[in-house]
Amino acid sequence: MASKPSVSDRPPGTSTQDAELVDVEGDTRSGKEEVTGESDSSEDKEFKEGGYGWMVVFSVALVNAHTWGLNSSYAVFLAYYLRSGDIAGSSPLAFAFVGGLSISISLLVSPLVTWCIGRFGTIPTFRIGVVLEAISFVGASFSTHIYHLILSQGVCFGFGLGFCFTATVGVVPQWFIKRRSFANAVATSGSGFGGLTYSLATNAMISNLGLPWAFRILAIIAFVVNGGCSLILRDRNKAVGARHVPFHLDLFKLPEYWLFLGWGFFSLMSYVIVVFSITDYAQQVGFSASQGSLAAAIFNLSQGIGRPLIGLASDRVGKLNVAGLGTLTAGVVAFFLWIFAGKSYPGLIIYALFGAFAGVIWPCVAPVGAEVVGLSLLPAALSIYWLVLVLPATFAEVIGLMLRTPGIDGYLNVQIFTGVMYIASFMFIWLLRSWKLQQMELLGTMDDPPVVSAPTSDGGSNSDVNSGGRATEHGRLRSYFMNMFVFKRV
């Protein structure tokens, strides 16, 4: 029977990247863990960076386009709901809750999905999500009351999204080492291109075919595309020793993991508000529904084009550097571009072009997570990560609509709140970057990432012991502070 995995299970002095290289060749794994994979042993031994991995990237990009991309089109649905009056017993807050619920449910089920992957495998788990997503759209097409939408477009779609997303999010990093950030960003760019396509298509289908048939067409497309991707997708769980443990609570003993969670919490809070509000904001300041959907489409196009560029920059400049500076940029443009230029249509389009930075968490979360806990523990770390993000996913748009007031300046409070959340998120990721630099200094290298340290019984960490007392507590605190103002590749 496999023993309980430890946060620090690599040989002392072995870097995260070194450990991954060893894992890829299968030199340090006994193969006794109970893991599930769809790849055979001969393929694992002959593994080279990329290769079939690019087919995996392509399939995950399509999945993201037909899960998160479709979810982004809720901005168009929301604007329609707020003005049509077709749904009985509804209110603006109830509609906002539907959108937030779809994301929060998808994150809430992540421990269940993680367990299913370990028990049944990646592909069967993914196919459950494919079916649930199609059912959700068919059910929404018959909705006449708000509770119909909550159950279909909120709960059922959230389950489908969660099974599809959690099953595929950790697959791409298993196929890459040097180009991991770029490959992951290309995969996540699918949500941007999907959002672009379906923001325009949804508005056109509602206008020409009506709401029910818009839902049914989306159901057919999503089922066919995602079902086809399930035939292409392949994981390497066995080769990398992936541990699909739903609740690895030892991670909460790591301060750096808390910083990782803080970055995601505040970043998602602001991102959900922006992605769901931009269409309604455009109409509130006087633009047409078509102009609003075009702004949302350009926002998603920016993410589709920008995410691979963010991934490429992460591989060259450093994953934490790009994640931090991208988050800071999102906060700055929210304060200055959205507030001061957003009421003119060219200004709103320019703000939408910065959409890649608004969603910087998505191309960066898996590579940054691997830097914090290592590749083998990444599924367990992300399982808890998504669970923590349920709160901002559920209530972000509700808070946004509560802050909205009538009139052309009705979104000012929303814009300020969004900017503040991005700045708070930046502080967490920059502190995490400082921790990473300090750990690299303790190991005496600025080239290789450090070993993830597990807390010891006396409150210290294994990395402190391994450093041989080279730095005093005062020196570590001083180094931690100074590293916030030092720019190095990390």
XYZ file of C-alpha atoms in Angstrom:
490
model
C 0.000 0.000 0.000
C 1.394 3.398 -0.963
C 2.509 5.584 1.912
C 1.202 9.094 2.388
C 3.144 11.453 0.085
C 5.414 14.004 1.691
C 5.870 17.597 0.620
C 9.613 17.022 0.594
C 10.233 13.652 -1.004
C 13.198 14.363 -3.273
C 16.839 13.713 -2.346
C 18.453 16.684 -0.544
C 20.137 19.090 -2.917
C 17.999 18.028 -5.880
C 16.268 20.920 -7.589
C 12.662 20.802 -8.715
C 13.651 20.808 -12.356
C 16.354 18.193 -11.792
C 13.827 15.989 -10.031
C 11.465 16.336 -12.948
C 14.184 15.329 -15.391
C 14.880 12.271 -13.275
C 11.167 11.506 -13.058
C 10.841 11.667 -16.839
C 13.487 8.987 -17.289
C 11.980 6.902 -14.505
C 15.276 6.567 -12.568
C 14.060 7.420 -9.082
C 10.498 6.104 -9.110
C 9.768 2.636 -7.816
C 6.459 2.563 -9.634
C 4.706 1.320 -6.507
C 2.414 4.319 -6.112
C -1.150 3.762 -7.194
C -1.325 6.128 -10.136
C -3.301 5.943 -13.317
C -2.000 6.770 -16.795
C -3.010 6.185 -20.385
C 0.539 5.871 -21.701
C 2.537 2.650 -21.874
C 5.992 2.023 -20.431
C 7.813 1.963 -23.776
C 6.530 5.443 -24.551
C 7.666 6.699 -21.143
C 11.204 5.434 -21.715
C 11.372 7.063 -25.150
C 9.911 10.352 -23.985
C 11.340 13.534 -25.457
C 10.223 17.078 -24.792
C 7.275 17.997 -26.973
C 6.631 15.266 -29.528
C 3.091 13.984 -29.021
C 2.840 16.625 -26.347
C 1.956 19.189 -29.018
C -1.085 17.111 -29.937
C -1.997 17.176 -26.247
C -1.558 20.964 -26.244
C -3.845 21.233 -29.271
C -6.556 19.080 -27.695
C -6.419 20.908 -24.345
C -6.633 24.250 -26.191
C -9.815 23.051 -27.898
C -11.204 21.856 -24.579
C -10.497 25.252 -23.016
C -12.175 26.963 -25.970
C -15.307 24.892 -25.442
C -15.390 25.141 -21.650
C -13.889 28.387 -20.383
C -14.464 30.049 -23.762
C -18.141 29.175 -23.623
C -18.250 30.330 -20.015
C -16.859 33.724 -21.097
C -19.863 34.130 -23.380
C -21.987 34.404 -20.220
C -21.186 38.123 -20.401
C -23.441 38.219 -23.483
C -26.118 36.103 -21.797
C -25.975 38.348 -18.711
C -26.446 41.520 -20.734
C -29.415 39.880 -22.488
C -30.975 38.666 -19.225
C -30.688 42.086 -17.590
C -32.622 43.753 -20.393
C -35.014 41.142 -21.815
C -37.223 40.184 -18.862
C -37.682 36.695 -20.329
C -36.764 34.865 -17.111
C -39.433 34.944 -14.400
C -38.622 35.575 -10.732
C -35.210 37.024 -11.479
C -33.102 39.969 -10.371
C -29.681 41.342 -11.413
C -28.048 39.709 -8.388
C -29.642 36.351 -9.228
C -28.242 36.507 -12.759
C -24.820 37.425 -11.398
C -25.057 34.481 -9.017
C -25.673 32.113 -11.958
C -22.447 33.218 -13.617
C -20.422 33.037 -10.431
C -21.943 29.683 -9.525
C -20.772 28.087 -12.760
C -17.151 28.943 -11.927
C -17.355 28.217 -8.210
C -18.958 24.790 -8.749
C -16.243 23.936 -11.262
C -13.631 24.708 -8.623
C -15.568 23.123 -5.769
C -15.666 19.713 -7.439
C -11.888 19.661 -8.011
C -11.176 17.287 -5.078
C -13.828 14.882 -6.373
C -12.404 15.096 -9.883
C -8.873 14.572 -8.572
C -10.030 11.425 -6.777
C -11.802 10.202 -9.943
C -8.611 10.686 -11.987
C -6.646 8.587 -9.511
C -9.379 5.943 -9.403
C -10.650 5.765 -12.995
C -8.110 7.646 -15.115
C -7.947 10.998 -16.876
C -9.986 10.208 -19.988
C -13.060 8.604 -18.337
C -13.168 11.479 -15.852
C -12.926 14.029 -18.654
C -15.755 12.377 -20.572
C -18.074 12.756 -17.592
C -17.553 16.497 -17.886
C -18.230 16.435 -21.634
C -21.645 14.868 -21.078
C -22.594 17.132 -18.174
C -21.708 20.293 -20.095
C -23.899 19.309 -23.044
C -26.772 18.445 -20.698
C -26.466 21.832 -18.990
C -26.958 23.768 -22.229
C -29.897 21.609 -23.303
C -31.501 22.134 -19.903
C -30.898 25.896 -20.040
C -32.666 26.056 -23.413
C -35.931 25.152 -21.663
C -35.481 27.611 -18.772
C -38.333 29.982 -17.977
C -37.612 30.698 -14.289
C -34.470 31.756 -12.507
C -34.124 28.485 -10.610
C -34.040 26.686 -13.980
C -30.981 28.723 -14.930
C -29.360 28.184 -11.532
C -29.671 24.407 -11.876
C -28.677 24.198 -15.550
C -26.365 27.066 -16.539
C -25.090 27.382 -12.984
C -24.802 24.014 -11.208
C -24.809 21.483 -14.064
C -22.516 23.534 -16.290
C -20.240 24.077 -13.300
C -19.938 20.326 -12.779
C -19.193 19.784 -16.459
C -16.647 22.598 -16.530
C -15.001 21.289 -13.372
C -14.635 17.734 -14.639
C -13.242 18.900 -17.996
C -10.904 21.533 -16.573
C -9.487 19.672 -13.579
C -8.942 16.531 -15.666
C -6.900 18.397 -18.297
C -5.167 21.264 -16.475
C -2.249 19.181 -15.209
C -1.670 17.144 -18.383
C 0.261 19.631 -20.551
C 3.070 20.296 -17.984
C 3.783 16.554 -17.948
C 4.945 16.689 -21.578
C 7.342 19.629 -21.304
C 10.251 20.869 -19.194
C 12.117 23.710 -20.912
C 9.051 24.965 -22.772
C 6.530 24.174 -20.061
C 5.240 27.729 -19.589
C 4.911 28.324 -23.328
C 3.108 25.023 -23.949
C 0.772 25.614 -21.010
C 0.042 29.148 -22.215
C -0.757 27.921 -25.733
C -3.213 25.450 -24.217
C -4.884 28.110 -22.061
C -5.071 30.499 -25.034
C -7.878 28.311 -26.288
C -10.202 29.886 -23.735
C -9.416 33.305 -25.195
C -10.093 32.286 -28.780
C -13.184 30.403 -27.632
C -14.399 33.468 -25.777
C -13.791 35.580 -28.898
C -15.729 33.170 -31.108
C -18.642 32.545 -28.805
C -19.057 36.122 -27.598
C -19.823 37.112 -31.183
C -21.623 33.897 -32.123
C -23.843 33.856 -29.036
C -25.004 37.425 -29.608
C -25.760 36.620 -33.259
C -27.604 33.384 -32.426
C -29.747 35.039 -29.747
C -30.657 37.859 -32.139
C -31.482 35.619 -35.105
C -32.547 32.260 -33.643
C -33.655 33.087 -30.117
C -32.259 32.099 -26.723
C -33.403 28.410 -26.681
C -31.760 27.483 -29.989
C -28.609 29.389 -29.111
C -28.221 27.071 -26.105
C -28.965 23.925 -28.147
C -26.445 24.768 -30.854
C -23.792 25.424 -28.225
C -24.602 22.056 -26.624
C -24.079 20.184 -29.904
C -20.827 21.976 -30.727
C -19.372 21.492 -27.234
C -20.264 17.790 -27.142
C -18.759 17.040 -30.571
C -15.531 18.996 -30.074
C -14.833 17.922 -26.486
C -15.762 14.340 -27.279
C -13.298 14.329 -30.159
C -10.578 15.750 -27.910
C -11.068 12.848 -25.506
C -9.788 10.573 -28.283
C -6.575 12.599 -28.672
C -5.760 13.472 -25.074
C -3.135 11.355 -23.300
C -1.504 11.852 -19.898
C 1.868 10.804 -18.423
C 0.758 10.331 -14.818
C 2.729 7.119 -14.375
C 5.970 8.505 -15.831
C 6.078 11.636 -13.671
C 4.743 9.947 -10.542
C 1.715 12.242 -10.351
C -0.187 11.868 -7.068
C -3.855 12.639 -7.341
C -4.535 13.199 -3.652
C -7.647 15.387 -3.148
C -6.558 16.886 0.194
C -2.822 17.026 0.856
C -3.125 19.148 4.000
C 0.616 19.284 4.670
C 0.779 21.937 1.982
C -0.898 24.383 4.365
C 2.212 24.222 6.536
C 4.185 25.972 3.818
C 4.074 29.800 3.972
C 4.908 29.979 0.280
C 1.782 27.974 -0.532
C -0.323 30.556 1.312
C 1.245 33.288 -0.839
C 0.394 31.209 -3.908
C -3.218 30.969 -2.717
C -3.412 34.713 -2.000
C -2.261 35.562 -5.497
C -4.964 33.381 -7.011
C -7.723 34.524 -4.635
C -7.462 38.241 -5.383
C -6.581 37.767 -9.045
C -9.672 35.646 -9.692
C -11.864 38.084 -7.750
C -10.972 40.874 -10.160
C -10.849 38.714 -13.293
C -14.399 37.387 -12.874
C -15.739 40.925 -12.456
C -14.022 42.140 -15.623
C -14.913 39.196 -17.860
C -18.594 39.154 -16.857
C -19.111 42.927 -16.674
C -17.491 44.300 -19.800
C -20.539 43.742 -22.062
C -23.004 45.257 -19.594
C -20.580 48.118 -18.864
C -20.448 48.972 -22.572
C -24.237 49.156 -22.766
C -24.497 51.174 -19.543
C -22.210 53.905 -20.865
C -24.286 54.153 -24.054
C -22.974 51.619 -26.571
C -25.124 49.041 -28.383
C -25.366 45.337 -27.588
C -23.302 44.549 -30.672
C -20.589 46.989 -29.590
C -20.612 45.446 -26.132
C -20.210 41.920 -27.477
C -17.413 43.148 -29.765
C -15.578 44.622 -26.761
C -15.930 41.283 -24.951
C -14.708 39.476 -28.071
C -11.611 41.685 -28.314
C -10.972 41.136 -24.609
C -10.982 37.389 -25.266
C -8.910 37.781 -28.440
C -6.268 39.542 -26.365
C -6.173 36.544 -24.059
C -5.979 34.128 -26.982
C -3.016 35.922 -28.546
C -1.430 37.139 -25.315
C -1.300 33.901 -23.333
C 1.238 32.151 -25.593
C 3.347 35.311 -25.492
C 3.090 35.326 -21.695
C 4.179 31.689 -21.627
C 7.108 32.387 -23.950
C 8.173 35.315 -21.780
C 7.842 33.142 -18.650
C 10.290 30.591 -20.044
C 12.806 33.302 -20.905
C 12.339 35.968 -18.210
C 11.066 33.808 -15.354
C 7.684 32.437 -14.365
C 7.276 34.460 -11.164
C 8.572 37.634 -12.797
C 6.004 37.467 -15.583
C 3.158 36.463 -13.244
C 3.939 39.394 -10.933
C 4.437 42.056 -13.578
C 1.406 40.856 -15.524
C -0.789 41.120 -12.428
C 0.560 44.614 -11.695
C -0.177 45.681 -15.274
C -3.770 44.466 -14.938
C -4.218 46.633 -11.842
C -2.664 49.712 -13.430
C -4.786 49.557 -16.605
C -7.940 49.004 -14.513
C -7.226 52.213 -12.606
C -6.164 54.372 -15.532
C -7.460 53.004 -18.834
C -10.801 51.547 -17.745
C -11.737 54.456 -15.470
C -10.507 57.396 -17.547
C -10.833 56.100 -21.119
C -13.514 53.415 -20.897
C -16.455 55.730 -21.584
C -15.208 56.318 -25.126
C -15.461 53.307 -27.408
C -11.861 53.485 -28.663
C -10.716 53.701 -25.034
C -12.805 50.675 -24.101
C -11.313 48.719 -26.999
C -7.802 49.676 -25.905
C -8.592 48.465 -22.387
C -9.975 45.217 -23.825
C -6.676 44.706 -25.657
C -5.028 44.357 -22.244
C -7.243 41.337 -21.492
C -4.236 39.007 -21.539
C -2.957 40.632 -18.353
C -6.387 40.524 -16.703
C -6.342 36.733 -16.994
C -2.625 36.250 -16.342
C -3.424 33.687 -13.638
C -4.513 31.089 -16.203
C -1.306 30.682 -18.249
C 0.850 31.084 -15.130
C -0.893 29.070 -12.406
C 0.423 25.599 -13.319
C 4.056 26.639 -13.994
C 4.156 28.798 -10.859
C 2.575 25.987 -8.847
C 5.263 23.606 -10.092
C 7.888 26.080 -8.881
C 6.298 26.154 -5.440
C 5.582 22.471 -4.750
C 7.180 20.503 -7.595
C 5.600 18.607 -10.476
C 4.661 15.422 -8.630
C 2.616 17.301 -6.017
C 1.098 19.752 -8.512
C -2.251 17.885 -8.903
C -2.744 17.826 -5.122
C -1.714 21.477 -4.786
C -4.080 22.590 -7.552
C -6.919 20.543 -6.091
C -6.793 22.610 -2.904
C -6.057 25.753 -4.919
C -9.280 25.517 -6.922
C -11.228 24.799 -3.752
C -9.963 27.993 -2.111
C -10.902 29.988 -5.205
C -14.559 28.979 -4.861
C -15.290 32.058 -2.733
C -14.084 34.715 -5.190
C -15.564 32.799 -8.116
C -18.990 32.678 -6.445
C -19.289 36.208 -5.142
C -17.078 38.355 -7.379
C -19.750 39.292 -9.920
C -22.359 39.568 -7.163
C -20.109 42.122 -5.453
C -19.573 43.845 -8.796
C -23.295 44.296 -9.455
C -23.871 45.411 -5.862
C -21.258 48.129 -6.347
C -22.829 49.204 -9.647
C -25.042 52.307 -9.546
C -27.313 53.876 -12.189
C -25.905 56.353 -14.673
C -22.934 56.658 -16.990
C -20.509 56.589 -14.034
C -22.289 53.658 -12.405
C -19.296 51.343 -12.740
C -16.775 53.619 -11.005
C -16.911 51.739 -7.696
C -16.571 48.451 -9.590
C -13.515 49.727 -11.449
C -11.808 50.912 -8.263
C -12.545 47.633 -6.489
C -11.159 45.659 -9.430
C -7.939 47.676 -9.479
C -7.427 47.259 -5.733
C -7.895 43.492 -5.983
C -5.268 43.255 -8.723
C -2.771 45.274 -6.679
C -3.387 43.026 -3.653
C -2.820 39.993 -5.869
C 0.439 41.512 -7.096
C 1.698 41.923 -3.535
C 1.181 38.213 -2.841
C 2.944 37.013 -5.988
C 5.824 39.443 -5.459
C 6.301 38.184 -1.908
C 6.279 34.645 -3.300
C 8.956 35.678 -5.792
C 11.050 37.090 -2.947
C 10.716 33.785 -1.089
C 11.872 31.913 -4.183
C 14.949 34.097 -4.560
C 15.787 33.618 -0.882
C 15.522 29.844 -1.187
C 17.792 29.877 -4.208
C 20.331 31.922 -2.276
C 20.212 29.488 0.650
C 21.054 26.674 -1.726
C 23.951 28.683 -3.119
C 22.628 28.890 -6.678
C 20.614 31.373 -8.667
C 20.252 29.105 -11.701
C 18.350 26.049 -10.461
C 15.104 26.183 -8.521
C 15.340 25.037 -4.898
C 13.931 22.013 -3.130
C 10.453 22.647 -1.762
C 10.931 22.606 1.986
C 8.622 20.826 4.399
C 8.140 22.280 7.878
C 10.030 20.517 10.651
C 8.847 19.846 14.163
C 10.600 22.912 15.575
C 8.909 25.293 13.150
C 11.856 25.543 10.789
C 12.207 23.865 7.418
C 14.334 21.249 5.777
C 15.911 23.869 3.537
C 17.137 25.692 6.628
C 18.827 22.524 7.814
C 20.315 21.753 4.431
C 21.761 25.245 4.134
C 24.158 24.383 6.968
C 23.407 27.532 8.931
C 24.842 29.776 6.233
C 22.292 32.479 6.956
C 21.019 33.721 10.275
C 17.360 34.457 10.884
C 18.100 38.172 10.667
C 20.002 37.675 7.439
C 17.139 35.682 5.938
C 14.607 38.381 6.794
C 16.853 41.058 5.330
C 17.390 38.963 2.204
C 13.646 38.379 1.916
C 12.981 42.133 1.999
C 15.812 43.093 -0.337
C 14.805 40.486 -2.923
C 11.556 42.375 -3.482
C 13.620 45.087 -5.181
C 16.042 42.861 -7.072
C 15.221 41.753 -10.595
C 16.569 38.339 -11.470
C 15.242 35.517 -13.584
C 12.969 33.453 -11.369
